[in-house]
C-alpha cells in the first residue's frame, strides 16, 4: 500500500489499482481529497500491473460532496473539474465503489467513472439545492443522460437520496455489492470489464434519453407549473430546471458551460450563504457547551402524556412513530376517546397520502393506551403534560405528578411560555423537570424548544436532546423567560403588525410584505386561519380591542367565513372594506392620524425588533448561540431558509443599519424600539452575532 497523501492511499489488488480515501467525517472533497484522487489516478495509470482502477472510501461513507467549509475561501489544490477529467479520460476502466451516502460532488465524481457499484445500504443523491446551489460538477448534464430529464428534475430540485436498489433500477449504478465486501465486488467488476473488453462508457456521450425528450417541450413547463408554490422565493430550483433544459436541447459542453455560469451565480448569491449558514447552524444546535460528557442517559421505555387534546395527541404520535409505547391520561373519558380517535384519524390521513402503510397504523395504535388515573403513569420514565396553559393548573398537576412518578422519571411541561422554574418548584425534584415545547401540530412541526430550568440536571437535558433526535425533531436548548426564544421574538413582530394597521398600513399590505419576504403567510391571514376568538370570552368582551370588535361582529376567522378578510366558499381571502373602516375608526379614537406606510417601513418595523429581541435573548443567556435563534425561527415559524434566520439576516443587512433604524424608530414611536445593549456593543466594536462564543451554560433568565 502506497500513501499518496494524508487522506489517500493506493493499493494493488489482483491486477486492479485501488485508490482509498479516508478523510473523516464524510470524505468531503477537500483540497487534500481532490489532490489525492488526482495523484491516485496518475499512479494507477502508471502502474503496469493495474489493468483497471477502483475508487473507494474508508469510514462511514463514500464522498458526501464538496467540502462546504471551503466555500468562500481562496481555491487550493487541484480543481474538481480537473479531477473528473483525469477519471473520465483514464485509459483504464474506473469503478466507483460506494457505501454510506454518495452525495453532491461525490456522486458527480462517481458519474465520471465508467462503472458504479454500491452496497444495498448506500444512498445516492444530488442535494446541492438544500444549500442554495445546483450540482456544479456536471451533475445537471450527466444525471438526465442516465435517468432521463423528468427523474433528474425531481431528484435535483428535491435533493432526495435514492436507495441503492432503486439506483440500480434507474441505471445510476451498475451492480449491488455484498454489504460486507464492497472492495472485493468492485475489484471483481473491474476485472470482468477488462476481461470482457467492455468499451470505456462516458455518460457525456450517452444522449438517447435527452434527445428523446426534445420532442416534449411541455415536460419542463409542466414541471415548473407543478412546483411553482414549493419553489416560491428560492433561486436554485429554477436554475436547475434551466440546466436540465440545456441538457435536453444543447450539446454536452454547452450545457456544462451554462451549469457553470448558473452555479457561480448561486454560489455568490445571498440565498446560498443563508442556506449554508443554516446547514451548519442546524448541526451546531445539538451541541450544548458545558453539558457533562458523561451525563447519564435515562432509558425511556414508556412515555406518559397528560392531556389528550390536539397537542397531547400530537405529542403522543411522535413517540408512537418510533415504537415507544405511550400512556395518555385525561380527566374525562370522552376527552380521552376523542384524543385516541384523533391519533387514529391523523394516521389514516397520512396513509391516504401514501406516506404510511395501513398495517403500521394498527402497530402504532397498539402502542397507545389511556386511562383517567394519574397513578397509571407511575411506570413511565418520561411524562409530558399538555394541559391548559395556566400556571396554577400546571403547578397543581406537577405536585401530584411528583408523588406518582417513579424515581428518576423526567417530568416535562409542554408550556409555550410559562416560567418552568415555578412549575418545577411544585415538585421535590426540580432537577428532573424540563420544558419540551412542541409546536402545533406537534406530530408535524420539526422544532422542539427544550427549556432548561435553573436546576434541570445535565442527565435530563442530555436524555431530552437524544430523544428529540430519535423522534426526528430539530431541538434547540433555551433558558427560561416569557415566551422562551420563538414566541418571545414573535411577540415583537405581532406588536408591530398590529400597530402598523392603525397608522395607515392595511392588514393585507402587512401580510403581502411578509409573504413576499418569504413567510408562508402574513400575521393577519394566520390569525384568520387560527381563529380570532382564541381566548376570547363572549360574556366578558367589551369591544376594547380590534380583535374583540371583530369577534363581536361574528368575524372570527376563516371558520366563520370572515375575519380580517372575507372568505368565499373555497376560503379564498378577499380584503374587507368593512374591516378597513373599523380599523380607521379605532385609529381615530386612539388619536392616530392615518398616513402612507411604505412596504420598506412595514418590513423594517416587523423584522428589526425581532433581531433586536434576539440580541436581548443572547445578552440574557437564554440562547446558547445566535444561530440557535435562526434554527428556532426557520423550523418553528416559517422564516424562509434562504434568508438564514433573523440573526443571520441582521448580519447580512448590517448590524449598524439595524441599530440606526431602531434608534430612529425609538425616537419616533417609543421605547419598544430601544436597542439591546448587546446590539450597541457589537456595533461599537465592529463585531457580529456570529463572533460571539457559545454560552458556557444557559442560566435561567430572571424575569
Ligand atoms: N462539507 C463539509 N462538512 C460536512 C459536509 C460537507 N459536504 N457534510 C457533512 N459535513 C460535516 C457536518 O458539518 C458535521 O460536522 C459532520 O460532517 C457530520 O455531518 C460540486 C458544490 C453526509 C448525510 O450537501 O447531508 O457537492 O458538526 O451531522 O447526520 O456539485 O452530513 O461533526 O463538525 O450531517 O451522518 C453537497 C451534506 C455539497 C451533503 C451525513 N453535499 N451533508 O449526515 O452527519 S455541495 C451535501 C449531509 C457540492 C458539487 C456541490 C450529511 C450526511 P460536525 P452530519 P449525518
PDB file of N, CA, C and O in Angstrom, residues 11-75:
ATOM      1  N   UNK A  11      -3.533   1.031  -3.333  1.00  0.00           N
ATOM      2  CA  UNK A  11      -3.098  -0.350  -3.107  1.00  0.00           C
ATOM      3  C   UNK A  11      -3.394  -1.149  -4.369  1.00  0.00           C
ATOM      4  O   UNK A  11      -4.138  -0.701  -5.242  1.00  0.00           O
ATOM      5  N   UNK A  12      -2.783  -2.300  -4.441  1.00  0.00           N
ATOM      6  CA  UNK A  12      -2.863  -3.072  -5.678  1.00  0.00           C
ATOM      7  C   UNK A  12      -3.501  -4.417  -5.342  1.00  0.00           C
ATOM      8  O   UNK A  12      -2.935  -5.154  -4.523  1.00  0.00           O
ATOM      9  N   UNK A  13      -4.652  -4.718  -5.895  1.00  0.00           N
ATOM     10  CA  UNK A  13      -5.311  -5.986  -5.533  1.00  0.00           C
ATOM     11  C   UNK A  13      -5.657  -6.743  -6.814  1.00  0.00           C
ATOM     12  O   UNK A  13      -6.428  -6.257  -7.656  1.00  0.00           O
ATOM     13  N   UNK A  14      -4.981  -7.866  -6.973  1.00  0.00           N
ATOM     14  CA  UNK A  14      -5.408  -8.797  -8.022  1.00  0.00           C
ATOM     15  C   UNK A  14      -5.454  -8.129  -9.413  1.00  0.00           C
ATOM     16  O   UNK A  14      -6.420  -8.251 -10.144  1.00  0.00           O
ATOM     17  N   UNK A  15      -4.429  -7.328  -9.683  1.00  0.00           N
ATOM     18  CA  UNK A  15      -4.357  -6.703 -11.005  1.00  0.00           C
ATOM     19  C   UNK A  15      -5.197  -5.450 -11.128  1.00  0.00           C
ATOM     20  O   UNK A  15      -5.389  -4.924 -12.232  1.00  0.00           O
ATOM     21  N   UNK A  16      -5.709  -4.979  -9.980  1.00  0.00           N
ATOM     22  CA  UNK A  16      -6.517  -3.744 -10.031  1.00  0.00           C
ATOM     23  C   UNK A  16      -5.925  -2.721  -9.051  1.00  0.00           C
ATOM     24  O   UNK A  16      -5.571  -3.060  -7.922  1.00  0.00           O
ATOM     25  N   UNK A  17      -5.774  -1.491  -9.523  1.00  0.00           N
ATOM     26  CA  UNK A  17      -5.271  -0.428  -8.648  1.00  0.00           C
ATOM     27  C   UNK A  17      -6.430   0.145  -7.843  1.00  0.00           C
ATOM     28  O   UNK A  17      -7.446   0.531  -8.431  1.00  0.00           O
ATOM     29  N   UNK A  18      -6.324   0.175  -6.504  1.00  0.00           N
ATOM     30  CA  UNK A  18      -7.426   0.661  -5.654  1.00  0.00           C
ATOM     31  C   UNK A  18      -7.001   1.944  -4.947  1.00  0.00           C
ATOM     32  O   UNK A  18      -6.014   1.951  -4.205  1.00  0.00           O
ATOM     33  N   UNK A  19      -7.719   3.012  -5.231  1.00  0.00           N
ATOM     34  CA  UNK A  19      -7.488   4.310  -4.568  1.00  0.00           C
ATOM     35  C   UNK A  19      -8.432   4.377  -3.376  1.00  0.00           C
ATOM     36  O   UNK A  19      -9.643   4.206  -3.531  1.00  0.00           O
ATOM     37  N   UNK A  20      -7.875   4.578  -2.172  1.00  0.00           N
ATOM     38  CA  UNK A  20      -8.691   4.600  -0.952  1.00  0.00           C
ATOM     39  C   UNK A  20      -8.607   5.973  -0.289  1.00  0.00           C
ATOM     40  O   UNK A  20      -7.517   6.448   0.031  1.00  0.00           O
ATOM     41  N   UNK A  21      -9.770   6.601  -0.088  1.00  0.00           N
ATOM     42  CA  UNK A  21      -9.836   7.910   0.587  1.00  0.00           C
ATOM     43  C   UNK A  21     -10.211   7.683   2.042  1.00  0.00           C
ATOM     44  O   UNK A  21     -11.010   6.792   2.361  1.00  0.00           O
ATOM     45  N   UNK A  22      -9.625   8.485   2.915  1.00  0.00           N
ATOM     46  CA  UNK A  22     -10.004   8.393   4.326  1.00  0.00           C
ATOM     47  C   UNK A  22      -9.890   9.764   4.957  1.00  0.00           C
ATOM     48  O   UNK A  22      -8.862  10.143   5.507  1.00  0.00           O
ATOM     49  N   UNK A  23     -10.997  10.557   4.805  1.00  0.00           N
ATOM     50  CA  UNK A  23     -10.981  11.942   5.283  1.00  0.00           C
ATOM     51  C   UNK A  23     -12.241  12.189   6.099  1.00  0.00           C
ATOM     52  O   UNK A  23     -13.229  12.726   5.569  1.00  0.00           O
ATOM     53  N   UNK A  24     -12.220  11.783   7.376  1.00  0.00           N
ATOM     54  CA  UNK A  24     -13.413  11.938   8.219  1.00  0.00           C
ATOM     55  C   UNK A  24     -13.846  13.410   8.296  1.00  0.00           C
ATOM     56  O   UNK A  24     -13.002  14.287   8.106  1.00  0.00           O
ATOM     57  N   UNK A  25     -15.117  13.712   8.570  1.00  0.00           N
ATOM     58  CA  UNK A  25     -16.146  12.720   8.892  1.00  0.00           C
ATOM     59  C   UNK A  25     -16.885  12.172   7.675  1.00  0.00           C
ATOM     60  O   UNK A  25     -17.461  11.102   7.746  1.00  0.00           O
ATOM     61  N   UNK A  26     -16.827  12.851   6.533  1.00  0.00           N
ATOM     62  CA  UNK A  26     -17.663  12.391   5.417  1.00  0.00           C
ATOM     63  C   UNK A  26     -16.905  12.324   4.092  1.00  0.00           C
ATOM     64  O   UNK A  26     -17.508  12.291   3.026  1.00  0.00           O
ATOM     65  N   UNK A  27     -15.577  12.292   4.146  1.00  0.00           N
ATOM     66  CA  UNK A  27     -14.772  12.218   2.910  1.00  0.00           C
ATOM     67  C   UNK A  27     -15.152  13.324   1.925  1.00  0.00           C
ATOM     68  O   UNK A  27     -15.176  13.108   0.716  1.00  0.00           O
ATOM     69  N   UNK A  28     -15.463  14.512   2.488  1.00  0.00           N
ATOM     70  CA  UNK A  28     -15.824  15.639   1.621  1.00  0.00           C
ATOM     71  C   UNK A  28     -14.648  15.993   0.710  1.00  0.00           C
ATOM     72  O   UNK A  28     -13.487  15.758   1.046  1.00  0.00           O
ATOM     73  N   UNK A  29     -14.957  16.555  -0.435  1.00  0.00           N
ATOM     74  CA  UNK A  29     -13.942  16.800  -1.474  1.00  0.00           C
ATOM     75  C   UNK A  29     -13.090  18.016  -1.128  1.00  0.00           C
ATOM     76  O   UNK A  29     -13.059  19.006  -1.857  1.00  0.00           O
ATOM     77  N   UNK A  30     -12.346  17.897  -0.049  1.00  0.00           N
ATOM     78  CA  UNK A  30     -11.416  18.977   0.326  1.00  0.00           C
ATOM     79  C   UNK A  30     -10.275  19.001  -0.683  1.00  0.00           C
ATOM     80  O   UNK A  30     -10.131  18.100  -1.515  1.00  0.00           O
ATOM     81  N   UNK A  31      -9.427  20.002  -0.574  1.00  0.00           N
ATOM     82  CA  UNK A  31      -8.272  20.100  -1.479  1.00  0.00           C
ATOM     83  C   UNK A  31      -7.430  18.834  -1.386  1.00  0.00           C
ATOM     84  O   UNK A  31      -7.027  18.262  -2.408  1.00  0.00           O
ATOM     85  N   UNK A  32      -7.243  18.345  -0.172  1.00  0.00           N
ATOM     86  CA  UNK A  32      -6.410  17.141   0.005  1.00  0.00           C
ATOM     87  C   UNK A  32      -7.058  15.939  -0.669  1.00  0.00           C
ATOM     88  O   UNK A  32      -6.377  15.123  -1.304  1.00  0.00           O
ATOM     89  N   UNK A  33      -8.353  15.834  -0.556  1.00  0.00           N
ATOM     90  CA  UNK A  33      -9.042  14.697  -1.181  1.00  0.00           C
ATOM     91  C   UNK A  33      -8.949  14.804  -2.696  1.00  0.00           C
ATOM     92  O   UNK A  33      -8.638  13.825  -3.390  1.00  0.00           O
ATOM     93  N   UNK A  34      -9.146  15.996  -3.218  1.00  0.00           N
ATOM     94  CA  UNK A  34      -9.063  16.166  -4.682  1.00  0.00           C
ATOM     95  C   UNK A  34      -7.652  15.869  -5.174  1.00  0.00           C
ATOM     96  O   UNK A  34      -7.446  15.130  -6.141  1.00  0.00           O
ATOM     97  N   UNK A  35      -6.663  16.392  -4.434  1.00  0.00           N
ATOM     98  CA  UNK A  35      -5.257  16.114  -4.807  1.00  0.00           C
ATOM     99  C   UNK A  35      -5.010  14.613  -4.764  1.00  0.00           C
ATOM    100  O   UNK A  35      -4.344  14.040  -5.642  1.00  0.00           O
ATOM    101  N   UNK A  36      -5.553  13.975  -3.736  1.00  0.00           N
ATOM    102  CA  UNK A  36      -5.316  12.539  -3.556  1.00  0.00           C
ATOM    103  C   UNK A  36      -5.895  11.723  -4.688  1.00  0.00           C
ATOM    104  O   UNK A  36      -5.226  10.820  -5.231  1.00  0.00           O
ATOM    105  N   UNK A  37      -7.110  12.043  -5.095  1.00  0.00           N
ATOM    106  CA  UNK A  37      -7.722  11.281  -6.199  1.00  0.00           C
ATOM    107  C   UNK A  37      -6.913  11.498  -7.478  1.00  0.00           C
ATOM    108  O   UNK A  37      -6.569  10.561  -8.203  1.00  0.00           O
ATOM    109  N   UNK A  38      -6.571  12.771  -7.703  1.00  0.00           N
ATOM    110  CA  UNK A  38      -5.859  13.123  -8.951  1.00  0.00           C
ATOM    111  C   UNK A  38      -4.529  12.378  -9.033  1.00  0.00           C
ATOM    112  O   UNK A  38      -4.212  11.737 -10.042  1.00  0.00           O
ATOM    113  N   UNK A  39      -3.803  12.395  -7.930  1.00  0.00           N
ATOM    114  CA  UNK A  39      -2.492  11.703  -7.914  1.00  0.00           C
ATOM    115  C   UNK A  39      -2.702  10.193  -7.949  1.00  0.00           C
ATOM    116  O   UNK A  39      -1.952   9.460  -8.621  1.00  0.00           O
ATOM    117  N   UNK A  40      -3.754   9.728  -7.315  1.00  0.00           N
ATOM    118  CA  UNK A  40      -4.011   8.285  -7.302  1.00  0.00           C
ATOM    119  C   UNK A  40      -4.317   7.761  -8.675  1.00  0.00           C
ATOM    120  O   UNK A  40      -3.855   6.675  -9.065  1.00  0.00           O
ATOM    121  N   UNK A  41      -5.068   8.531  -9.459  1.00  0.00           N
ATOM    122  CA  UNK A  41      -5.374   8.086 -10.830  1.00  0.00           C
ATOM    123  C   UNK A  41      -4.091   8.014 -11.649  1.00  0.00           C
ATOM    124  O   UNK A  41      -3.837   7.036 -12.362  1.00  0.00           O
ATOM    125  N   UNK A  42      -3.236   9.038 -11.486  1.00  0.00           N
ATOM    126  CA  UNK A  42      -1.968   9.020 -12.235  1.00  0.00           C
ATOM    127  C   UNK A  42      -1.148   7.801 -11.832  1.00  0.00           C
ATOM    128  O   UNK A  42      -0.590   7.087 -12.664  1.00  0.00           O
ATOM    129  N   UNK A  43      -1.161   7.515 -10.541  1.00  0.00           N
ATOM    130  CA  UNK A  43      -0.411   6.354 -10.022  1.00  0.00           C
ATOM    131  C   UNK A  43      -0.930   5.069 -10.639  1.00  0.00           C
ATOM    132  O   UNK A  43      -0.180   4.205 -11.098  1.00  0.00           O
ATOM    133  N   UNK A  44      -2.247   4.945 -10.694  1.00  0.00           N
ATOM    134  CA  UNK A  44      -2.858   3.711 -11.208  1.00  0.00           C
ATOM    135  C   UNK A  44      -2.611   3.558 -12.703  1.00  0.00           C
ATOM    136  O   UNK A  44      -2.341   2.457 -13.190  1.00  0.00           O
ATOM    137  N   UNK A  45      -2.668   4.678 -13.411  1.00  0.00           N
ATOM    138  CA  UNK A  45      -2.450   4.611 -14.863  1.00  0.00           C
ATOM    139  C   UNK A  45      -1.007   4.203 -15.152  1.00  0.00           C
ATOM    140  O   UNK A  45      -0.723   3.394 -16.035  1.00  0.00           O
ATOM    141  N   UNK A  46      -0.112   4.679 -14.287  1.00  0.00           N
ATOM    142  CA  UNK A  46       1.324   4.371 -14.482  1.00  0.00           C
ATOM    143  C   UNK A  46       1.647   2.956 -14.003  1.00  0.00           C
ATOM    144  O   UNK A  46       2.678   2.388 -14.349  1.00  0.00           O
ATOM    145  N   UNK A  47       0.765   2.375 -13.249  1.00  0.00           N
ATOM    146  CA  UNK A  47       1.036   1.044 -12.657  1.00  0.00           C
ATOM    147  C   UNK A  47       0.835  -0.044 -13.713  1.00  0.00           C
ATOM    148  O   UNK A  47      -0.293  -0.397 -14.070  1.00  0.00           O
ATOM    149  N   UNK A  48       1.908  -0.604 -14.164  1.00  0.00           N
ATOM    150  CA  UNK A  48       1.843  -1.598 -15.258  1.00  0.00           C
ATOM    151  C   UNK A  48       1.069  -2.842 -14.822  1.00  0.00           C
ATOM    152  O   UNK A  48       0.539  -3.582 -15.641  1.00  0.00           O
ATOM    153  N   UNK A  49       1.006  -3.075 -13.528  1.00  0.00           N
ATOM    154  CA  UNK A  49       0.300  -4.280 -13.045  1.00  0.00           C
ATOM    155  C   UNK A  49      -1.187  -4.027 -12.855  1.00  0.00           C
ATOM    156  O   UNK A  49      -1.933  -4.915 -12.475  1.00  0.00           O
ATOM    157  N   UNK A  50      -1.622  -2.793 -13.060  1.00  0.00           N
ATOM    158  CA  UNK A  50      -3.051  -2.485 -12.823  1.00  0.00           C
ATOM    159  C   UNK A  50      -3.748  -2.350 -14.169  1.00  0.00           C
ATOM    160  O   UNK A  50      -3.417  -1.488 -14.963  1.00  0.00           O
ATOM    161  N   UNK A  51      -4.704  -3.220 -14.424  1.00  0.00           N
ATOM    162  CA  UNK A  51      -5.433  -3.142 -15.709  1.00  0.00           C
ATOM    163  C   UNK A  51      -6.710  -2.313 -15.548  1.00  0.00           C
ATOM    164  O   UNK A  51      -7.356  -1.963 -16.539  1.00  0.00           O
ATOM    165  N   UNK A  52      -7.069  -2.021 -14.296  1.00  0.00           N
ATOM    166  CA  UNK A  52      -8.281  -1.228 -14.044  1.00  0.00           C
ATOM    167  C   UNK A  52      -8.103  -0.513 -12.710  1.00  0.00           C
ATOM    168  O   UNK A  52      -7.125  -0.759 -11.995  1.00  0.00           O
ATOM    169  N   UNK A  53      -9.059   0.346 -12.379  1.00  0.00           N
ATOM    170  CA  UNK A  53      -8.940   1.193 -11.186  1.00  0.00           C
ATOM    171  C   UNK A  53     -10.246   1.130 -10.394  1.00  0.00           C
ATOM    172  O   UNK A  53     -11.342   1.136 -10.985  1.00  0.00           O
ATOM    173  N   UNK A  54     -10.139   1.038  -9.088  1.00  0.00           N
ATOM    174  CA  UNK A  54     -11.312   1.166  -8.192  1.00  0.00           C
ATOM    175  C   UNK A  54     -11.082   2.388  -7.308  1.00  0.00           C
ATOM    176  O   UNK A  54      -9.987   2.607  -6.800  1.00  0.00           O
ATOM    177  N   UNK A  55     -12.153   3.193  -7.132  1.00  0.00           N
ATOM    178  CA  UNK A  55     -12.096   4.340  -6.214  1.00  0.00           C
ATOM    179  C   UNK A  55     -13.086   4.062  -5.084  1.00  0.00           C
ATOM    180  O   UNK A  55     -14.269   3.842  -5.345  1.00  0.00           O
ATOM    181  N   UNK A  56     -12.568   4.011  -3.840  1.00  0.00           N
ATOM    182  CA  UNK A  56     -13.480   3.786  -2.724  1.00  0.00           C
ATOM    183  C   UNK A  56     -13.049   4.605  -1.522  1.00  0.00           C
ATOM    184  O   UNK A  56     -12.013   5.266  -1.545  1.00  0.00           O
ATOM    185  N   UNK A  57     -13.869   4.571  -0.464  1.00  0.00           N
ATOM    186  CA  UNK A  57     -13.583   5.350   0.747  1.00  0.00           C
ATOM    187  C   UNK A  57     -13.604   4.445   1.969  1.00  0.00           C
ATOM    188  O   UNK A  57     -14.392   3.497   2.019  1.00  0.00           O
ATOM    189  N   UNK A  58     -12.736   4.773   2.910  1.00  0.00           N
ATOM    190  CA  UNK A  58     -12.850   4.191   4.250  1.00  0.00           C
ATOM    191  C   UNK A  58     -13.812   5.071   5.044  1.00  0.00           C
ATOM    192  O   UNK A  58     -14.238   6.136   4.582  1.00  0.00           O
ATOM    193  N   UNK A  59     -14.143   4.632   6.263  1.00  0.00           N
ATOM    194  CA  UNK A  59     -15.004   5.457   7.119  1.00  0.00           C
ATOM    195  C   UNK A  59     -16.475   5.228   6.824  1.00  0.00           C
ATOM    196  O   UNK A  59     -16.854   4.232   6.224  1.00  0.00           O
ATOM    197  N   UNK A  60     -17.308   6.164   7.275  1.00  0.00           N
ATOM    198  CA  UNK A  60     -18.764   5.967   7.252  1.00  0.00           C
ATOM    199  C   UNK A  60     -19.383   6.054   5.872  1.00  0.00           C
ATOM    200  O   UNK A  60     -20.491   5.581   5.671  1.00  0.00           O
ATOM    201  N   UNK A  61     -18.679   6.717   4.969  1.00  0.00           N
ATOM    202  CA  UNK A  61     -19.396   6.980   3.723  1.00  0.00           C
ATOM    203  C   UNK A  61     -18.455   7.244   2.556  1.00  0.00           C
ATOM    204  O   UNK A  61     -17.320   7.691   2.751  1.00  0.00           O
ATOM    205  N   UNK A  62     -18.954   7.010   1.357  1.00  0.00           N
ATOM    206  CA  UNK A  62     -18.293   7.496   0.136  1.00  0.00           C
ATOM    207  C   UNK A  62     -18.341   9.029   0.209  1.00  0.00           C
ATOM    208  O   UNK A  62     -18.961   9.616   1.105  1.00  0.00           O
ATOM    209  N   UNK A  63     -17.721   9.662  -0.742  1.00  0.00           N
ATOM    210  CA  UNK A  63     -17.638  11.127  -0.743  1.00  0.00           C
ATOM    211  C   UNK A  63     -19.029  11.754  -0.633  1.00  0.00           C
ATOM    212  O   UNK A  63     -19.906  11.480  -1.447  1.00  0.00           O
ATOM    213  N   UNK A  64     -19.231  12.606   0.379  1.00  0.00           N
ATOM    214  CA  UNK A  64     -20.566  13.178   0.620  1.00  0.00           C
ATOM    215  C   UNK A  64     -20.704  14.567   0.026  1.00  0.00           C
ATOM    216  O   UNK A  64     -21.626  15.303   0.358  1.00  0.00           O
ATOM    217  N   UNK A  65     -19.761  14.913  -0.883  1.00  0.00           N
ATOM    218  CA  UNK A  65     -19.944  16.198  -1.553  1.00  0.00           C
ATOM    219  C   UNK A  65     -18.712  17.071  -1.473  1.00  0.00           C
ATOM    220  O   UNK A  65     -17.710  16.692  -0.858  1.00  0.00           O
ATOM    221  N   UNK A  66     -18.821  18.241  -2.089  1.00  0.00           N
ATOM    222  CA  UNK A  66     -17.746  19.224  -1.962  1.00  0.00           C
ATOM    223  C   UNK A  66     -17.625  19.574  -0.482  1.00  0.00           C
ATOM    224  O   UNK A  66     -18.564  19.390   0.284  1.00  0.00           O
ATOM    225  N   UNK A  67     -16.470  20.096  -0.101  1.00  0.00           N
ATOM    226  CA  UNK A  67     -16.276  20.462   1.301  1.00  0.00           C
ATOM    227  C   UNK A  67     -16.857  21.862   1.510  1.00  0.00           C
ATOM    228  O   UNK A  67     -16.246  22.872   1.155  1.00  0.00           O
ATOM    229  N   UNK A  68     -18.046  21.886   2.124  1.00  0.00           N
ATOM    230  CA  UNK A  68     -18.774  23.157   2.250  1.00  0.00           C
ATOM    231  C   UNK A  68     -17.972  24.157   3.073  1.00  0.00           C
ATOM    232  O   UNK A  68     -18.058  25.356   2.923  1.00  0.00           O
ATOM    233  N   UNK A  69     -17.119  23.632   3.946  1.00  0.00           N
ATOM    234  CA  UNK A  69     -16.318  24.543   4.770  1.00  0.00           C
ATOM    235  C   UNK A  69     -15.307  25.313   3.935  1.00  0.00           C
ATOM    236  O   UNK A  69     -14.779  26.320   4.354  1.00  0.00           O
ATOM    237  N   UNK A  70     -15.000  24.834   2.743  1.00  0.00           N
ATOM    238  CA  UNK A  70     -14.002  25.518   1.896  1.00  0.00           C
ATOM    239  C   UNK A  70     -14.633  26.646   1.081  1.00  0.00           C
ATOM    240  O   UNK A  70     -13.935  27.478   0.512  1.00  0.00           O
ATOM    241  N   UNK A  71     -15.983  26.653   1.023  1.00  0.00           N
ATOM    242  CA  UNK A  71     -16.622  27.655   0.149  1.00  0.00           C
ATOM    243  C   UNK A  71     -16.252  29.059   0.615  1.00  0.00           C
ATOM    244  O   UNK A  71     -16.221  29.337   1.814  1.00  0.00           O
ATOM    245  N   UNK A  72     -16.015  29.928  -0.344  1.00  0.00           N
ATOM    246  CA  UNK A  72     -15.732  31.308   0.029  1.00  0.00           C
ATOM    247  C   UNK A  72     -14.274  31.526   0.389  1.00  0.00           C
ATOM    248  O   UNK A  72     -13.837  32.633   0.621  1.00  0.00           O
ATOM    249  N   UNK A  73     -13.498  30.430   0.457  1.00  0.00           N
ATOM    250  CA  UNK A  73     -12.073  30.573   0.778  1.00  0.00           C
ATOM    251  C   UNK A  73     -11.273  30.538  -0.520  1.00  0.00           C
ATOM    252  O   UNK A  73     -11.737  30.018  -1.534  1.00  0.00           O
ATOM    253  N   UNK A  74     -10.040  31.036  -0.510  1.00  0.00           N
ATOM    254  CA  UNK A  74      -9.238  31.023  -1.741  1.00  0.00           C
ATOM    255  C   UNK A  74      -9.049  29.573  -2.227  1.00  0.00           C
ATOM    256  O   UNK A  74      -8.838  28.670  -1.409  1.00  0.00           O
ATOM    257  N   UNK A  75      -9.175  29.356  -3.553  1.00  0.00           N
ATOM    258  CA  UNK A  75      -9.049  27.982  -4.055  1.00  0.00           C
ATOM    259  C   UNK A  75      -7.688  27.371  -3.728  1.00  0.00           C
ATOM    260  O   UNK A  75      -6.679  28.071  -3.715  1.00  0.00           O
TER     261      UNK A  75
END
